PDB file of C-alpha atoms in Angstrom:
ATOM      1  CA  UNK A   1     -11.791  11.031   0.720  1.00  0.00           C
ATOM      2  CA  UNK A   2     -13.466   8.361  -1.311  1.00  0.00           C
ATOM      3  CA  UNK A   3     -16.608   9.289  -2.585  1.00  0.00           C
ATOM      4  CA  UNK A   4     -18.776   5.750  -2.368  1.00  0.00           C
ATOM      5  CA  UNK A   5     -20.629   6.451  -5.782  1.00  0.00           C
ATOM      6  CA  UNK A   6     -17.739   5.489  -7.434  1.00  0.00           C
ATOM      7  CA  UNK A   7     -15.944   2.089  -8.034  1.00  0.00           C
ATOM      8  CA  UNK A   8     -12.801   2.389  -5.302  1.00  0.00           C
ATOM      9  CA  UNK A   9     -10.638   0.842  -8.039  1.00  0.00           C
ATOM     10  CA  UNK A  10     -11.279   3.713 -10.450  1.00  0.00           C
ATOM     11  CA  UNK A  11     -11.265   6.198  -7.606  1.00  0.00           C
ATOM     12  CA  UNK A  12      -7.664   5.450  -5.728  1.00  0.00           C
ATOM     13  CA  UNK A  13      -6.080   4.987  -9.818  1.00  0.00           C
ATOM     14  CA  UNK A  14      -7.233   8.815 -10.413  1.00  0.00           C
ATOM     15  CA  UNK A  15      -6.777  10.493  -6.846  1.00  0.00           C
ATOM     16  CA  UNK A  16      -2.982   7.989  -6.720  1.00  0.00           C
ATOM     17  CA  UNK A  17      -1.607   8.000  -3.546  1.00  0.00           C
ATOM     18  CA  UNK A  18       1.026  10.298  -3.145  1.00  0.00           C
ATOM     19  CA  UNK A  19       4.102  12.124  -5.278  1.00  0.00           C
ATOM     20  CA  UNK A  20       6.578   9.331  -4.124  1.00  0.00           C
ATOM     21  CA  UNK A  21       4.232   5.965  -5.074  1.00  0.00           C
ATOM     22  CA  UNK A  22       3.897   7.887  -8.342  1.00  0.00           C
ATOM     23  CA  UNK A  23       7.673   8.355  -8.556  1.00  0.00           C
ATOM     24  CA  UNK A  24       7.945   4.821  -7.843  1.00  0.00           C
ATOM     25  CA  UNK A  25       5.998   3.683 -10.591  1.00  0.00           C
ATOM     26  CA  UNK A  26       3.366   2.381  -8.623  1.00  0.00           C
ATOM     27  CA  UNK A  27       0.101   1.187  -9.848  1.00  0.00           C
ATOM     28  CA  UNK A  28      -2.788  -0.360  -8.352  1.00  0.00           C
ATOM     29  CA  UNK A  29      -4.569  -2.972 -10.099  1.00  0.00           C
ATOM     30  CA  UNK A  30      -7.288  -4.222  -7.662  1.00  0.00           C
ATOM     31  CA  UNK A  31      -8.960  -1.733  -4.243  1.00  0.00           C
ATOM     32  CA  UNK A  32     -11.307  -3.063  -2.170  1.00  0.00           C
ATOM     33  CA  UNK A  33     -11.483  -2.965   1.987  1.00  0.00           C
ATOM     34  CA  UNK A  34     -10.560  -7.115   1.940  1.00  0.00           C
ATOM     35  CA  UNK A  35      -7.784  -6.891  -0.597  1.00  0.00           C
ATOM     36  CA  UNK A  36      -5.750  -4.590  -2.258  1.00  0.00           C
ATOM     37  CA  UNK A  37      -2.967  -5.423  -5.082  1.00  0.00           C
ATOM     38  CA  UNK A  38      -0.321  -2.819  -6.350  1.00  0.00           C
ATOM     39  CA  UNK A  39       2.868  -3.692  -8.701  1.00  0.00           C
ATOM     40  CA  UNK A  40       6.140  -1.730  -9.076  1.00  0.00           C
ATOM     41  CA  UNK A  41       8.567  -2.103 -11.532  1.00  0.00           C
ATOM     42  CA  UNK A  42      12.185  -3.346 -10.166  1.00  0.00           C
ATOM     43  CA  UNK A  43      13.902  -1.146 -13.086  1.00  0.00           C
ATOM     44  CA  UNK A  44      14.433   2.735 -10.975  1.00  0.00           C
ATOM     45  CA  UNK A  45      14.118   1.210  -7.594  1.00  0.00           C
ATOM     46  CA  UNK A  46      17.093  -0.830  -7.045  1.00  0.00           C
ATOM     47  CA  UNK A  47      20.521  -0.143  -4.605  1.00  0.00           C
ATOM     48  CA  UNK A  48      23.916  -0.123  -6.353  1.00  0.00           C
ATOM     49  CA  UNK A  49      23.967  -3.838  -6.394  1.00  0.00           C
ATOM     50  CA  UNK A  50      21.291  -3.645  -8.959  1.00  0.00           C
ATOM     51  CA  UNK A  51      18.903  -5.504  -6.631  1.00  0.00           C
ATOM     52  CA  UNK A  52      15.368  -3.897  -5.102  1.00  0.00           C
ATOM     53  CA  UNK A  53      15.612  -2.083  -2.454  1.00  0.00           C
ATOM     54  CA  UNK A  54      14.408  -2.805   0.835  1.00  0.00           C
ATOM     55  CA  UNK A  55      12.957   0.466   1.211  1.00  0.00           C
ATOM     56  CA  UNK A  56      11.217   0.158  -1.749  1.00  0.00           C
ATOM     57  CA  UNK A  57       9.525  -2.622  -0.519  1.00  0.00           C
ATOM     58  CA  UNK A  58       8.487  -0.694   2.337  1.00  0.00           C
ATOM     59  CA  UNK A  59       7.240   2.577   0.114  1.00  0.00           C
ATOM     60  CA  UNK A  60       4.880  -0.204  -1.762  1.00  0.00           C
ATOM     61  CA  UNK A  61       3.657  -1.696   1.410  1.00  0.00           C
ATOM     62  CA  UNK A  62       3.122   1.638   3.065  1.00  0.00           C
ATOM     63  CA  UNK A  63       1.338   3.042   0.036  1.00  0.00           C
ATOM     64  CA  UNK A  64      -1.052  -0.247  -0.022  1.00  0.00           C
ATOM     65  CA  UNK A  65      -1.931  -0.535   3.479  1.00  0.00           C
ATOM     66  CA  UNK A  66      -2.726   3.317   4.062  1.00  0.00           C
ATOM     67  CA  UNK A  67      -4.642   3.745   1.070  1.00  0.00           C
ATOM     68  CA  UNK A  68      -6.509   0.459   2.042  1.00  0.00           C
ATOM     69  CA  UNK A  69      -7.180   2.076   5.746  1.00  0.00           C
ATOM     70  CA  UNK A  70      -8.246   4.862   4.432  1.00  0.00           C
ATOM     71  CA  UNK A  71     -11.266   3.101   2.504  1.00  0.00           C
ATOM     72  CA  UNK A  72     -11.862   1.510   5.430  1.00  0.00           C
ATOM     73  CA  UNK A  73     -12.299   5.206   7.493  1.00  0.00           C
ATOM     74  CA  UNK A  74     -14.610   6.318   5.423  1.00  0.00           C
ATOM     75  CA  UNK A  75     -15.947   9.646   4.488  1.00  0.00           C
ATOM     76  CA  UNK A  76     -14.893  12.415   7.233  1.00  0.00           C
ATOM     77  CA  UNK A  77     -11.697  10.230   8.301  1.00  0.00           C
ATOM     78  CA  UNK A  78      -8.460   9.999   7.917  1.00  0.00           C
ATOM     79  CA  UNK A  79      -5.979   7.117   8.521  1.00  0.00           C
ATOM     80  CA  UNK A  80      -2.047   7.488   9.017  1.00  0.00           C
ATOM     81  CA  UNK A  81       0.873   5.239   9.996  1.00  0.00           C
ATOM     82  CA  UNK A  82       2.002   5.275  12.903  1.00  0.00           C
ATOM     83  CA  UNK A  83       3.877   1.983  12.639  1.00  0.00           C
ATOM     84  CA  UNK A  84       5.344  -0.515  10.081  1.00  0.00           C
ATOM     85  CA  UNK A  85       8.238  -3.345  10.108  1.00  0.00           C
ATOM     86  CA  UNK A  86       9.192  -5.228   6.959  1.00  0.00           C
ATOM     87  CA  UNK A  87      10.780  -8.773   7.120  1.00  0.00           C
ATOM     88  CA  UNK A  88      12.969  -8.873   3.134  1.00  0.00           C
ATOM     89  CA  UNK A  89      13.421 -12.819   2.053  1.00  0.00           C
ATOM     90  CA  UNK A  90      15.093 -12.528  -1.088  1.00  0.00           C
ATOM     91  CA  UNK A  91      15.612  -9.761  -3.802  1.00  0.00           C
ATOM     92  CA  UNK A  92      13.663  -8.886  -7.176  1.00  0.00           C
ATOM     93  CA  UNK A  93      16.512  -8.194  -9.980  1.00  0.00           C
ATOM     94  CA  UNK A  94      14.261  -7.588 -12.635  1.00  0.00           C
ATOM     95  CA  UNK A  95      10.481  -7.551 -14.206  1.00  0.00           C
ATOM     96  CA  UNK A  96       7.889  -6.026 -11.588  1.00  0.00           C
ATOM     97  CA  UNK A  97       6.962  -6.942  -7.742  1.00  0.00           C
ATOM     98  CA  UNK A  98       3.382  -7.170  -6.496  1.00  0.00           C
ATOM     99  CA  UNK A  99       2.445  -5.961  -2.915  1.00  0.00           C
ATOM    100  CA  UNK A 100      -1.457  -8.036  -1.693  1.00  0.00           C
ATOM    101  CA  UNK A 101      -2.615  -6.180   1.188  1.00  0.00           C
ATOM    102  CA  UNK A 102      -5.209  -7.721   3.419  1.00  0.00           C
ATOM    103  CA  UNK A 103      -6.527  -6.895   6.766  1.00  0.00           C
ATOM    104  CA  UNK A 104      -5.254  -8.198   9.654  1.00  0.00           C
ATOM    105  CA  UNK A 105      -7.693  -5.800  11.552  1.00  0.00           C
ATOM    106  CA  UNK A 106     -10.066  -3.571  10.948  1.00  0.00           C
ATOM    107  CA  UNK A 107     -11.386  -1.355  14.087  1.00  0.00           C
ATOM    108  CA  UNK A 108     -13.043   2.209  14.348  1.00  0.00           C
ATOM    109  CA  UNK A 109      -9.570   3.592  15.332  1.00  0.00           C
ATOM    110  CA  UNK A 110      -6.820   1.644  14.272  1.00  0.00           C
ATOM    111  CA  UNK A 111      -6.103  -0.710  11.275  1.00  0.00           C
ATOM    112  CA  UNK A 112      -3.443  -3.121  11.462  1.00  0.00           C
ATOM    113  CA  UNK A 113      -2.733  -4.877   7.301  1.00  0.00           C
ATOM    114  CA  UNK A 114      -0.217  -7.138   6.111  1.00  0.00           C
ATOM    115  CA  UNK A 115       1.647  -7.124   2.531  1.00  0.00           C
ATOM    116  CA  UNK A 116       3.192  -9.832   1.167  1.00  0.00           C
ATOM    117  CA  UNK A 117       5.433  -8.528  -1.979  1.00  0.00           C
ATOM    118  CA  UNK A 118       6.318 -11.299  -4.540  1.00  0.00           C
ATOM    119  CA  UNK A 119       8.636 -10.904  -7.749  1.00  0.00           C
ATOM    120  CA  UNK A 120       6.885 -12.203 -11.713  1.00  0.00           C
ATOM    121  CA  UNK A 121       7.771 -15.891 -10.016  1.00  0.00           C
ATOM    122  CA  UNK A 122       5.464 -15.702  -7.366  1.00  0.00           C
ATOM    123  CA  UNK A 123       8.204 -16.211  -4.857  1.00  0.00           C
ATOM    124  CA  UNK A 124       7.997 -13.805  -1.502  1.00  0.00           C
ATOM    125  CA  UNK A 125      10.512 -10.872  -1.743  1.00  0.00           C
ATOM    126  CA  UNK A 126       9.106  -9.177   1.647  1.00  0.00           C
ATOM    127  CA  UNK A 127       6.411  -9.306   4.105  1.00  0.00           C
ATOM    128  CA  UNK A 128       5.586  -6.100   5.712  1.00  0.00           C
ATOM    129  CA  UNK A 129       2.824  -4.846   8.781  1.00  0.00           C
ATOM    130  CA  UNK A 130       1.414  -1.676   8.710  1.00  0.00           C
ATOM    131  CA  UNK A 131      -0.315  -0.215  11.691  1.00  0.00           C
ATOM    132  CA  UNK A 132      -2.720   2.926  11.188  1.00  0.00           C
ATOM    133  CA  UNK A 133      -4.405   5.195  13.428  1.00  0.00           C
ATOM    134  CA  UNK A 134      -7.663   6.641  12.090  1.00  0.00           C
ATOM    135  CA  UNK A 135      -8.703   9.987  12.925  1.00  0.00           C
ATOM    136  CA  UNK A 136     -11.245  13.225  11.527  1.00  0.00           C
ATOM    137  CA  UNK A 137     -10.418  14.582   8.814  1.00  0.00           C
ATOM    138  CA  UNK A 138      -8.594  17.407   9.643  1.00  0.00           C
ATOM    139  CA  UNK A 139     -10.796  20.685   8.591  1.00  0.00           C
ATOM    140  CA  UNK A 140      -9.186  23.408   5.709  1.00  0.00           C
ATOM    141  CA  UNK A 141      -8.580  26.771   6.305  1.00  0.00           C
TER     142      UNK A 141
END
């Protein structure tokens, strides 16, 4: 996955992280194992209320905290989900939302981070937990 030669800012803004984050307009502005920061614009993501939607939320948080795992792994791993709740306090309307992801834990075979998602106020839209299992990389055939 990450080759360490390379700054892991530079390296998860080329490789992205996945067809949906991309979809969702989200970009990551700061990558390393202790903290990792991603925004996402409210505009294209909202229910028919016009509000964010909760899932959306969860797609940032999901997209922070296994990428963030993942640097964690290392070379020759690979980290997945295999569980993540989301707690929503209020609702962006407009601008962008930020997802910081820090660890909560970091062990050789799971990773548990939290995300705390706040609107262009700095008030908490969402807090999220995302649990991953780490395991080899799977080999190509």
């Amino acid at each position: 996955m990450f080759n360490q030669t390379e700054d892991a800012l530079t390296w998860v803004q080329k490789q992205g992280c996945g067809e949906l984050a991309e979809k969702m307009g989200i970009e990551f502005t700061e990558f390393t194992i202790d903290r990792a920061v991603a925004r996402m614009p409210v505009d294209g993501n909202t229910q028919p209320a016009m509000l964010m939607h909760g899932g959306a939320y969860v797609v940032l948080g999901e997209s922070l905290g296994s990428m963030a795992a993942n640097l964690h792994a290392g070379i020759g791993k690979l980290a997945v989900g295999i569980e993540i709740n989301a707690s929503h306090n209020r609702s962006a309307t407009s601008g962008f939302v930020t997802g910081v992801c820090t660890p909560i834990h970091l062990g050789r075979t799971l990773t548990t981070h939290e995300i705390v998602v706040s609107d262009d106020q700095g008030r908490r839209c969402s807090t999220i937990r995302i649990t991953n299992i780490i395991k080899d990389m799977p080999v190509a055939r």
